[in-house]
Coordinates of C-alpha atoms in Angstrom, one line a residue:
M12 CA -161.6 20.6 48.4
K13 CA -163.5 23.8 47.6
H14 CA -167.0 24.7 48.5
A15 CA -168.1 24.2 44.9
D16 CA -167.0 20.5 45.0
F17 CA -169.7 19.5 47.5
Y18 CA -173.2 18.4 46.7
I19 CA -175.8 16.5 48.8
G20 CA -174.9 12.8 48.9
L21 CA -171.2 13.2 48.1
E22 CA -169.0 10.9 50.2
F23 CA -165.6 12.3 51.0
F24 CA -162.6 11.9 53.4
G25 CA -162.2 14.4 56.3
S26 CA -158.8 15.5 57.5
A27 CA -158.4 12.6 59.9
G28 CA -159.3 10.0 57.2
F29 CA -162.9 9.4 58.3
V30 CA -165.6 9.0 55.7
W31 CA -168.3 11.6 55.6
R32 CA -171.5 12.1 53.5
C33 CA -172.5 15.7 52.6
T34 CA -176.1 16.4 53.8
D35 CA -176.5 20.1 52.9
V36 CA -174.6 22.8 51.1
G37 CA -175.0 26.3 52.4
S38 CA -173.7 29.6 51.1
R39 CA -170.4 29.3 53.0
T40 CA -170.5 25.9 54.8
I41 CA -171.6 22.3 54.3
T42 CA -173.0 19.8 56.8
A43 CA -172.1 16.2 56.8
I44 CA -172.6 12.9 58.7
Q45 CA -169.8 10.6 59.5
L46 CA -170.1 7.1 58.1
E47 CA -168.8 4.3 60.3
D48 CA -167.7 0.9 59.0
G49 CA -170.1 -1.9 60.0
R50 CA -172.9 0.4 61.1
D51 CA -176.3 -0.4 59.6
A52 CA -177.2 2.0 56.7
S53 CA -180.5 2.8 58.4
W54 CA -178.6 5.2 60.7
Y55 CA -177.8 7.4 57.7
N56 CA -181.4 7.7 56.4
G57 CA -182.7 11.3 56.5
P58 CA -183.1 14.1 56.9
P59 CA -183.7 14.3 59.8
Y60 CA -180.7 12.0 60.7
A61 CA -180.3 9.7 63.7
V62 CA -176.6 10.7 63.8
A63 CA -175.2 14.2 64.3
E64 CA -174.7 16.5 61.4
I65 CA -171.5 18.4 61.6
V66 CA -170.8 21.8 60.1
F67 CA -167.7 22.1 57.9
D68 CA -166.5 25.7 57.1
E69 CA -163.9 26.8 54.5
Y70 CA -161.0 25.8 56.8
D71 CA -162.4 22.4 57.4
F72 CA -163.3 21.4 53.9
A73 CA -160.0 22.7 52.5
S74 CA -158.4 19.6 54.1
C75 CA -161.0 17.2 52.8
S76 CA -160.5 15.0 49.7
R77 CA -162.6 12.7 47.5
N78 CA -160.1 9.8 47.8
F79 CA -156.7 9.0 49.3
E80 CA -154.9 9.6 46.0
E81 CA -156.2 13.2 45.9
D82 CA -155.2 13.6 49.5
I83 CA -151.6 12.4 48.9
E84 CA -151.3 14.6 45.7
H85 CA -152.5 17.6 47.7
A86 CA -150.1 17.0 50.5
I87 CA -147.1 16.7 48.1
Y88 CA -148.1 19.8 46.3
E89 CA -148.5 21.8 49.6
S90 CA -145.1 20.6 50.9
D91 CA -143.5 21.7 47.6
H92 CA -145.3 25.0 47.2
S93 CA -146.7 26.4 50.5
G94 CA -143.5 27.8 51.9
H95 CA -144.4 26.3 55.4
P96 CA -141.4 24.8 57.1
G97 CA -143.4 22.0 58.7
F98 CA -143.1 20.7 62.2
P99 CA -140.1 18.6 63.6
H100 CA -140.9 15.4 65.4
E101 CA -140.0 16.9 68.8
V102 CA -142.3 19.8 68.3
V103 CA -145.2 17.6 67.3
K104 CA -144.7 15.5 70.4
K105 CA -144.5 18.5 72.7
T106 CA -147.6 20.1 71.2
L107 CA -149.6 16.9 71.5
D108 CA -148.5 16.3 75.1
E109 CA -149.4 19.8 76.1
G110 CA -152.5 20.1 73.9
F111 CA -154.1 17.0 75.5
P112 CA -152.8 16.9 79.1
N113 CA -154.0 14.0 81.3
D114 CA -153.7 16.2 84.4
A115 CA -155.6 19.2 83.3
T116 CA -157.7 20.6 86.1
E117 CA -159.8 22.8 83.8
R118 CA -160.4 22.3 80.1
Y119 CA -160.0 25.2 77.7
P120 CA -163.5 26.4 76.8
N121 CA -162.7 28.1 73.4
K122 CA -161.1 25.2 71.5
P123 CA -162.0 26.5 68.0
L124 CA -159.6 29.4 68.6
L125 CA -156.8 26.9 68.6
R126 CA -157.4 25.6 65.0
L127 CA -156.3 28.7 63.0
D128 CA -152.8 30.2 62.8
R129 CA -152.6 33.9 63.4
L130 CA -150.2 36.5 62.1
R131 CA -148.3 38.7 64.5
Q132 CA -147.9 42.4 63.6
D133 CA -144.3 41.8 62.5
G134 CA -145.4 39.1 60.0
E135 CA -144.4 36.1 62.2
L136 CA -146.7 33.1 61.9
L137 CA -148.2 31.9 65.3
H138 CA -149.4 28.3 65.5
P139 CA -151.6 27.8 68.6
Y140 CA -151.6 24.3 70.1
A141 CA -152.8 24.6 73.7
A142 CA -154.0 26.9 76.4
R143 CA -153.4 27.2 80.1
K144 CA -155.2 29.0 82.9
S145 CA -153.3 31.8 84.6
N146 CA -154.4 34.2 87.4
D147 CA -155.3 36.8 84.7
G148 CA -157.3 34.4 82.4
W149 CA -156.2 32.1 79.6
L150 CA -152.8 32.1 77.9
I151 CA -152.5 30.6 74.4
R152 CA -149.4 28.4 73.9
L153 CA -147.8 29.1 70.5
Y154 CA -145.2 27.6 68.3
M155 CA -143.5 29.8 65.6
P156 CA -142.5 27.4 62.9
F157 CA -140.1 29.7 61.0
T158 CA -138.1 30.6 64.1
E159 CA -138.7 27.3 65.9
E160 CA -139.6 29.1 69.1
F161 CA -142.3 28.6 71.7
A162 CA -144.2 31.4 73.4
E163 CA -147.4 32.3 75.2
M164 CA -149.8 35.1 74.7
P165 CA -153.0 36.3 76.5
E166 CA -156.0 34.8 74.8
I167 CA -157.6 38.2 73.9
D168 CA -154.3 39.4 72.3
F169 CA -154.2 36.3 70.2
L170 CA -157.8 36.6 69.2
Q171 CA -157.3 40.1 68.0
L172 CA -154.6 39.1 65.5
A173 CA -155.4 38.5 61.9
I174 CA -155.9 34.9 60.7
A175 CA -152.9 33.8 58.7
T176 CA -153.5 33.2 55.0
D177 CA -151.6 31.1 52.5
D178 CA -150.1 34.3 51.1
D179 CA -148.9 35.3 54.6
V180 CA -147.1 31.9 54.9
K181 CA -145.4 32.4 51.5
R182 CA -144.4 36.0 52.4
R183 CA -142.9 34.8 55.7
S184 CA -141.0 32.0 54.0
C185 CA -139.2 34.5 51.8
R186 CA -138.0 36.5 54.8
K187 CA -134.8 35.6 56.7
S188 CA -135.4 34.6 60.3

């Protein structure tokens, strides 16, 4: 969805399939409350609300939809037109296992950094999926979907890279590995 699609009171699906209700539309973001099945409607009276309002930015609401059909149509369109190679099953399993470790002694404090792909100077797409503590600070664990390789990079180096755009993905898909 696009920012212009939202209005106060609109109910929509978030990226994980949860139902949300838009509570405010800002100049660049929206806020919404999550609606839970079986919960008394009184919880959703407001403002102010008895449940947390969550901020959605342009990256968050791009993966939202008004209904499941729209979500499926968007997914099919993206798979046909984005140029992104996707993620093999083994990669998904590895990134989930390492991204949510049961034995982590220290949780990564900058989780929002892991939600956006970055572009290396040579045009390679870097998909962050986890972080690990080293003697010199945090290392970001990365997957490169076009070369199917894993790597690590110091947090500050990753942070300083440009955020990847749809055009960057398309450009990279046209290049030979």
